[in-house]
Coordinates of C-alpha atoms in Angstrom, one line a residue:
M1 CA 177.8 76.2 35.7
N2 CA 181.5 77.1 35.8
L3 CA 183.1 78.1 39.1
L4 CA 186.5 78.3 40.7
I5 CA 186.8 78.1 44.5
K6 CA 190.2 79.2 45.7
G7 CA 192.2 78.5 48.8
G8 CA 189.6 76.7 51.0
R9 CA 190.3 73.8 53.4
V10 CA 188.8 71.0 51.3
I11 CA 187.4 68.1 53.3
D12 CA 186.3 65.1 51.4
P13 CA 186.2 61.8 53.3
S14 CA 185.3 59.9 50.1
Q15 CA 188.8 60.6 48.9
G16 CA 190.6 61.0 52.3
I17 CA 191.3 64.7 51.5
D18 CA 191.8 67.3 54.2
E19 CA 194.0 70.1 52.8
T20 CA 194.1 73.6 51.4
M21 CA 193.4 73.5 47.7
D22 CA 191.3 74.9 44.9
V23 CA 188.2 73.3 43.2
L24 CA 187.4 73.9 39.6
I25 CA 183.9 73.2 38.3
A26 CA 183.1 73.2 34.6
D27 CA 179.8 72.5 33.0
G28 CA 178.3 71.5 36.4
V29 CA 180.9 68.8 37.2
I30 CA 184.1 68.7 39.2
L31 CA 186.9 69.2 36.6
E32 CA 190.0 69.5 38.8
L33 CA 191.2 69.7 42.4
G34 CA 194.6 71.0 43.2
Q35 CA 196.7 74.1 44.1
G36 CA 197.2 77.2 42.0
L37 CA 194.4 76.3 39.6
T38 CA 193.3 78.8 37.0
A39 CA 190.2 79.1 35.0
P40 CA 189.2 80.8 31.7
E41 CA 188.6 84.6 31.9
G42 CA 185.2 85.5 33.2
T43 CA 184.8 82.3 35.3
P44 CA 183.2 83.3 38.7
T45 CA 185.6 82.8 41.5
I46 CA 185.1 82.4 45.3
D47 CA 187.9 83.2 47.7
A48 CA 187.5 80.5 50.3
S49 CA 190.5 81.4 52.4
G50 CA 189.7 80.5 56.1
L51 CA 186.6 78.6 55.0
L52 CA 185.8 74.9 54.7
V53 CA 184.9 73.4 51.3
T54 CA 183.0 70.1 51.5
P55 CA 180.8 67.9 49.3
G56 CA 177.3 69.4 49.2
L57 CA 175.5 68.6 52.5
I58 CA 172.6 66.1 52.1
D59 CA 169.5 65.9 54.4
M60 CA 167.9 62.5 53.9
H61 CA 164.8 63.3 55.9
V62 CA 162.7 66.4 55.3
H63 CA 159.1 67.3 54.9
L64 CA 158.4 69.7 52.1
R65 CA 154.6 69.4 52.6
D66 CA 154.0 69.5 48.8
P67 CA 151.5 68.4 47.4
G68 CA 148.5 69.4 49.5
L69 CA 149.9 71.1 52.6
E70 CA 151.6 74.1 51.0
Y71 CA 150.3 76.4 53.7
K72 CA 153.1 74.9 55.9
E73 CA 155.9 74.7 53.3
D74 CA 156.3 74.1 49.6
I75 CA 159.1 73.0 47.4
A76 CA 160.3 76.5 46.6
T77 CA 160.4 77.7 50.3
G78 CA 161.7 74.4 51.6
S79 CA 164.5 74.4 49.0
R80 CA 165.4 78.0 50.0
A81 CA 165.7 76.9 53.6
A82 CA 167.8 74.0 52.5
A83 CA 170.2 76.2 50.5
A84 CA 170.5 78.6 53.4
G85 CA 171.4 75.7 55.7
G86 CA 174.1 74.5 53.3
F87 CA 172.2 71.6 51.9
T88 CA 172.5 70.8 48.2
S89 CA 170.2 67.8 48.3
V90 CA 167.2 66.8 50.3
A91 CA 165.0 63.7 50.4
C92 CA 161.4 64.6 51.0
M93 CA 159.0 62.3 52.9
P94 CA 155.8 61.0 51.5
N95 CA 153.2 62.0 54.1
T96 CA 151.8 64.7 51.8
S97 CA 148.2 65.0 50.6
P98 CA 147.9 62.9 48.5
V99 CA 150.6 60.5 49.8
I100 CA 153.5 59.9 47.5
D101 CA 152.4 56.3 46.9
N102 CA 152.3 56.1 43.1
K103 CA 154.1 57.2 40.0
A104 CA 151.9 60.2 39.3
V105 CA 152.5 61.9 42.6
A106 CA 156.2 61.1 42.6
C107 CA 156.5 62.6 39.1
Y108 CA 154.6 65.7 40.3
V109 CA 157.3 66.3 43.0
V110 CA 160.2 65.6 40.6
N111 CA 158.8 67.9 37.9
K112 CA 157.9 70.7 40.3
A113 CA 161.4 70.5 41.9
K114 CA 163.0 70.9 38.5
S115 CA 161.2 74.1 37.9
E116 CA 161.1 75.6 41.4
A117 CA 163.8 74.1 43.7
L118 CA 167.2 75.7 44.3
V119 CA 168.6 72.3 45.4
N120 CA 168.2 68.7 44.4
V121 CA 164.9 67.2 45.7
F122 CA 164.7 63.4 45.8
P123 CA 161.3 62.1 46.7
V124 CA 160.7 59.2 49.1
G125 CA 157.7 57.1 48.3
S126 CA 155.5 55.3 50.8
I127 CA 156.0 51.7 51.8
T128 CA 152.3 51.0 51.8
K129 CA 149.4 52.4 49.8
G130 CA 148.2 55.7 51.4
S131 CA 150.7 54.9 54.3
K132 CA 147.8 53.0 55.8
G133 CA 149.8 49.9 56.5
D134 CA 147.5 47.5 54.7
S135 CA 149.2 46.6 51.4
L136 CA 152.5 47.5 49.7
A137 CA 152.8 50.4 47.3
E138 CA 154.3 49.7 43.8
M139 CA 158.0 50.1 44.7
G140 CA 159.2 49.5 41.2
D141 CA 157.0 52.3 39.8
L142 CA 158.1 54.6 42.6
K143 CA 161.8 54.0 41.9
E144 CA 161.2 54.5 38.2
A145 CA 159.5 57.8 38.9
G146 CA 162.6 59.0 40.8
C147 CA 162.0 57.9 44.4
V148 CA 165.3 57.1 46.2
A149 CA 163.7 55.3 49.2
V150 CA 160.3 54.2 50.7
S151 CA 159.0 55.0 54.1
D152 CA 155.7 55.4 55.9
D153 CA 157.4 58.1 58.0
G154 CA 155.1 59.5 60.6
K155 CA 153.5 56.0 60.9
P156 CA 155.2 52.7 61.7
V157 CA 154.3 49.6 59.5
C158 CA 152.7 47.7 62.4
N159 CA 152.2 44.4 60.6
S160 CA 155.5 42.5 60.9
E161 CA 154.7 40.2 58.0
L162 CA 154.0 43.2 55.7
M163 CA 157.3 44.8 56.8
R164 CA 159.1 41.6 56.1
R165 CA 157.7 41.6 52.5
A166 CA 158.5 45.3 52.2
L167 CA 162.2 44.6 53.0
E168 CA 162.3 41.7 50.5
Y169 CA 160.6 43.5 47.7
A170 CA 162.7 46.7 48.2
K171 CA 165.9 44.6 48.1
G172 CA 164.8 43.1 44.8
V173 CA 164.0 46.5 43.4
G174 CA 167.1 48.2 44.8
I175 CA 165.5 50.9 46.9
T176 CA 166.1 51.9 50.5
V177 CA 163.5 51.2 53.2
I178 CA 163.4 53.9 55.9
S179 CA 161.6 52.8 59.1
H180 CA 159.7 55.1 61.4
S181 CA 160.1 52.8 64.5
E182 CA 157.6 53.1 67.4
D183 CA 155.2 50.7 69.1
L184 CA 151.9 52.6 68.9
A185 CA 150.4 50.6 71.8
L186 CA 153.1 51.8 74.1
V187 CA 152.9 55.3 72.8
G188 CA 149.2 55.4 73.5
E189 CA 148.2 59.0 74.2
G190 CA 151.7 60.1 75.2
V191 CA 152.8 63.5 74.1
M192 CA 156.4 63.7 75.5
N193 CA 159.1 61.5 77.0
E194 CA 158.0 59.6 80.0
G195 CA 160.0 60.6 83.0
F196 CA 160.4 63.2 85.8
V197 CA 159.6 66.2 83.6
S198 CA 156.4 64.6 82.2
T199 CA 155.3 63.7 85.7
E200 CA 156.0 67.3 86.9
L201 CA 154.1 68.8 84.0
G202 CA 151.2 66.4 84.3
L203 CA 151.6 65.2 80.6
K204 CA 151.2 61.7 79.4
G205 CA 154.6 60.2 78.7
I206 CA 156.0 58.0 75.9
P207 CA 158.4 55.4 77.3
W208 CA 161.8 54.7 75.7
A209 CA 160.6 51.1 75.2
A210 CA 158.2 52.2 72.5
E211 CA 161.1 53.1 70.3
D212 CA 163.5 50.3 71.4
I213 CA 161.0 47.5 70.8
A214 CA 160.2 48.7 67.3
V215 CA 163.9 49.2 66.4
A216 CA 164.6 45.7 67.6
R217 CA 161.8 44.3 65.4
E218 CA 163.2 46.0 62.3
V219 CA 166.7 44.7 63.0
Y220 CA 165.5 41.2 63.4
L221 CA 163.4 41.4 60.2
A222 CA 166.3 42.8 58.3
E223 CA 168.5 40.0 59.6
F224 CA 165.9 37.4 58.7
A225 CA 165.3 38.8 55.2
A226 CA 169.0 39.4 54.6
A227 CA 167.9 42.9 53.5
P228 CA 169.0 46.4 54.4
V229 CA 167.0 48.7 56.5
H230 CA 167.5 52.3 57.6
I231 CA 166.1 53.5 60.9
A232 CA 164.9 57.1 61.0
H233 CA 165.5 59.6 63.8
I234 CA 166.7 57.4 66.7
S235 CA 166.5 59.1 70.1
T236 CA 167.2 56.5 72.8
A237 CA 170.3 54.9 74.3
G238 CA 168.6 51.5 73.8
S239 CA 168.1 52.1 70.0
A240 CA 171.8 52.9 69.7
R241 CA 172.8 49.8 71.6
I242 CA 170.5 47.5 69.5
I243 CA 171.8 48.9 66.3
R244 CA 175.4 48.8 67.4
N245 CA 175.0 45.1 68.4
A246 CA 173.3 44.3 65.1
K247 CA 176.0 45.9 63.0
A248 CA 178.6 43.9 64.9
R249 CA 176.9 40.6 63.8
G250 CA 176.6 41.8 60.2
V251 CA 173.0 43.0 60.0
K252 CA 172.6 45.5 57.1
V253 CA 171.2 48.3 59.3
T254 CA 171.9 52.0 59.1
C255 CA 170.4 54.8 61.1
E256 CA 170.2 58.6 61.6
T257 CA 169.6 61.0 64.4
A258 CA 168.6 64.6 64.4
P259 CA 170.4 67.6 65.9
H260 CA 167.7 68.1 68.5
Y261 CA 168.3 64.7 69.9
F262 CA 172.0 65.4 70.7
T263 CA 171.4 69.0 71.7
L264 CA 168.2 69.2 73.8
T265 CA 166.6 67.2 76.6
D266 CA 163.0 67.0 77.6
D267 CA 163.7 69.9 79.9
A268 CA 163.0 72.0 76.8
V269 CA 159.3 71.1 77.1
R270 CA 159.0 73.1 80.4
G271 CA 156.6 75.9 80.1
Y272 CA 154.6 73.6 77.8
N273 CA 156.7 74.7 74.9
T274 CA 155.0 73.2 71.8
N275 CA 158.1 74.0 69.7
A276 CA 159.8 71.3 71.7
K277 CA 157.1 68.7 70.9
M278 CA 158.2 66.2 68.3
N279 CA 158.1 62.5 67.5
P280 CA 160.1 60.7 68.8
P281 CA 160.1 63.1 71.8
L282 CA 163.1 64.8 73.3
R283 CA 164.6 62.4 75.8
G284 CA 166.8 62.6 78.9
E285 CA 170.5 63.5 79.5
S286 CA 171.6 59.9 79.3
D287 CA 170.0 59.5 75.8
V288 CA 171.7 62.7 74.6
A289 CA 175.0 61.3 75.8
A290 CA 174.2 58.0 74.0
M291 CA 173.5 59.8 70.7
K292 CA 176.9 61.5 70.9
A293 CA 178.6 58.3 71.7
A294 CA 176.9 56.5 68.8
L295 CA 178.0 59.3 66.4
A296 CA 181.5 59.0 67.7
D297 CA 181.8 55.3 67.2
G298 CA 180.0 55.2 63.9
T299 CA 176.8 53.5 65.1
I300 CA 174.9 56.4 63.8
D301 CA 175.5 56.8 60.0
A302 CA 173.8 60.1 59.3
I303 CA 172.5 63.4 60.8
A304 CA 169.2 64.3 59.3
T305 CA 166.9 67.2 60.3
D306 CA 163.4 65.7 60.1
H307 CA 162.5 69.2 59.0
A308 CA 158.8 69.3 59.9
P309 CA 157.2 72.8 59.3
H310 CA 153.8 73.6 60.8
H311 CA 151.5 76.6 60.7
P312 CA 151.5 78.7 63.9
D313 CA 147.8 77.8 64.4
E314 CA 148.9 74.2 64.7
K315 CA 151.5 74.9 67.4
D316 CA 149.9 77.8 69.3
V317 CA 147.5 75.5 71.1
E318 CA 147.4 73.2 74.1
F319 CA 150.4 71.0 74.3
N320 CA 148.3 67.8 74.1
V321 CA 146.8 68.8 70.7
A322 CA 149.8 70.6 69.1
L323 CA 151.3 68.8 66.1
N324 CA 154.7 67.1 66.4
G325 CA 157.7 68.5 64.6
I326 CA 160.2 71.4 64.2
V327 CA 161.9 73.2 61.3
G328 CA 165.6 72.3 61.2
L329 CA 167.2 72.9 57.8
E330 CA 168.7 76.2 58.8
T331 CA 170.0 75.3 62.3
S332 CA 171.4 71.8 61.6
L333 CA 174.9 72.8 60.5
P334 CA 175.8 75.0 63.5
L335 CA 174.3 72.5 65.9
S336 CA 176.3 69.7 64.3
L337 CA 179.5 71.8 64.1
K338 CA 179.3 71.9 67.9
L339 CA 180.0 68.2 67.9
V340 CA 183.4 69.0 66.5
E341 CA 184.0 71.7 69.1
E342 CA 183.1 69.2 71.8
G343 CA 185.4 66.5 70.3
V344 CA 182.6 64.1 69.5
L345 CA 183.5 64.1 65.8
D346 CA 186.3 65.5 63.7
L347 CA 185.5 67.5 60.6
K348 CA 185.9 64.4 58.3
G349 CA 183.5 62.5 60.5
L350 CA 181.0 65.4 60.4
V351 CA 181.1 65.6 56.6
S352 CA 180.7 61.8 56.4
V353 CA 177.4 61.9 58.4
M354 CA 176.1 65.0 56.7
S355 CA 177.0 64.2 53.1
C356 CA 179.0 61.0 52.2
N357 CA 177.0 58.5 54.2
P358 CA 173.5 59.8 53.3
A359 CA 174.5 59.6 49.6
K360 CA 175.5 56.0 50.0
I361 CA 172.4 55.0 52.0
L362 CA 170.1 56.6 49.4
G363 CA 172.2 55.4 46.4
I364 CA 172.6 58.9 44.9
D365 CA 175.6 60.2 42.9
R366 CA 176.4 62.9 45.4
G367 CA 178.5 63.2 48.6
T368 CA 181.9 63.5 46.9
L369 CA 184.3 66.0 45.2
R370 CA 185.9 63.4 42.9
V371 CA 186.8 64.6 39.4
G372 CA 183.8 63.9 37.2
A373 CA 181.2 64.1 40.1
V374 CA 178.3 66.5 40.0
G375 CA 179.5 70.0 41.2
D376 CA 177.5 70.1 44.4
L377 CA 179.5 71.6 47.3
T378 CA 179.1 73.6 50.5
V379 CA 181.5 76.4 51.6
I380 CA 181.3 76.7 55.3
D381 CA 182.3 79.6 57.6
P382 CA 182.8 77.7 60.9
G383 CA 183.4 80.8 62.9
K384 CA 180.4 82.8 61.7
E385 CA 178.3 83.9 64.7
W386 CA 174.6 84.6 64.2
Q387 CA 171.2 84.5 66.0
V388 CA 168.2 82.4 65.1
E389 CA 165.4 84.9 64.4
A390 CA 161.9 83.8 63.0
D391 CA 161.6 86.6 60.5
K392 CA 165.0 85.7 59.0
L393 CA 164.3 82.0 58.5
E394 CA 163.7 81.1 54.8
S395 CA 161.2 78.4 55.8
K396 CA 157.6 79.3 55.5
S397 CA 157.1 78.0 59.0
K398 CA 158.9 79.1 62.1
N399 CA 158.3 76.3 64.6
S400 CA 161.8 76.0 66.1
P401 CA 162.9 75.5 69.7
F402 CA 166.1 77.3 68.8
L403 CA 164.6 80.8 68.3
G404 CA 166.7 83.3 70.0
W405 CA 169.7 81.0 70.2
K406 CA 173.2 82.3 69.3
M407 CA 174.8 79.9 66.8
K408 CA 178.3 79.5 65.5
G409 CA 178.9 78.3 62.0
K410 CA 177.0 78.9 58.8
A411 CA 177.0 78.1 55.1
A412 CA 178.9 80.9 53.3
Y413 CA 178.0 79.5 49.8
T414 CA 175.8 76.7 48.7
V415 CA 176.7 75.4 45.2
V416 CA 174.5 73.1 43.1
K417 CA 175.8 71.8 39.8
G418 CA 178.3 74.6 39.7
Q419 CA 175.8 77.4 40.4
V420 CA 175.8 79.4 43.6
V421 CA 172.2 79.1 44.9
Y422 CA 172.9 80.7 48.3
Q423 CA 175.4 83.3 49.5
A424 CA 175.4 84.4 53.1

């Protein structure tokens, strides 16, 4: 749990740091930052010359499928994928089997992660019992068991009164509410973005209004309840505009988007590519541009993968019946680094949305390299070129629309509590 990292470009927005320096970790915590640091003989040392050193990356939205759906992913394989992607902490969603809606299931995840995970695993409990949208889960028990947020992810809480109470209770308990925002009546039997491509392919479309209307409801409920809300995986220009306006008038709303929403359009569905089927669906060029603009102006607080592994049998079927979701832990960093290359974000901004901000939203003691903080950090090789190949992905599932893509940028080392858990 001791480690010396020498000569890297240290970027830590939490302290306003962007300079070449050393980082010394002792007993799993940051002991010192500076130049020309030395460590006791025998301390493992990383030469980070030419590399970036950042607070450990945090993915606040992943699906580890454990308990009950381990044929898709489990805590061990999911954490290996996270470490390979440069993530030191992940927050796992509750749509498991059984649902993480009580203390016992939450404790199962926490305890299994302690024995099997390479990275920190923070469970997210469900807002409602069984994620059925009928009655609230015991948020106090879930927080006590280690949950850092509550969400019915995969399902919106359709009852507005229930969602209001969820926001009020969560505020009292001190736990983050993460909203999966979509109007199911407008979604209907839709399977992709409604537009030219869906018409051309003869597939039922999902209009942008299905997301925008639901996001607007959450914003107004948060404003009414004077309670914070976090909006998951926004994908439309309208969602960004609604959240931007809400922030301007002081509503306590934060949001995330995923790399596929600022990288791909619904053109990726052509050929009925089920690896490009997700929820919310890939949108049009104007929405991709809007995601980048919202990242640039701070409307979007976090980049999260929505890592959603599925067995090949669940994807190698007709488009209409294929399950939604893609794996993203191992491709998020290079896709996000492209934002820096394009001038959308600078490196400090990127580290903010991939580490510092997720930590703040979830209320976890990560996302910083301050002296005394937990020794979680990521050493990044921004120039590393590599190709996405299914058989080289650490995830148990391989459902990625980026298979075959050439990427630039990769984690060189992933360090959790002073221990190297991944080395490229």
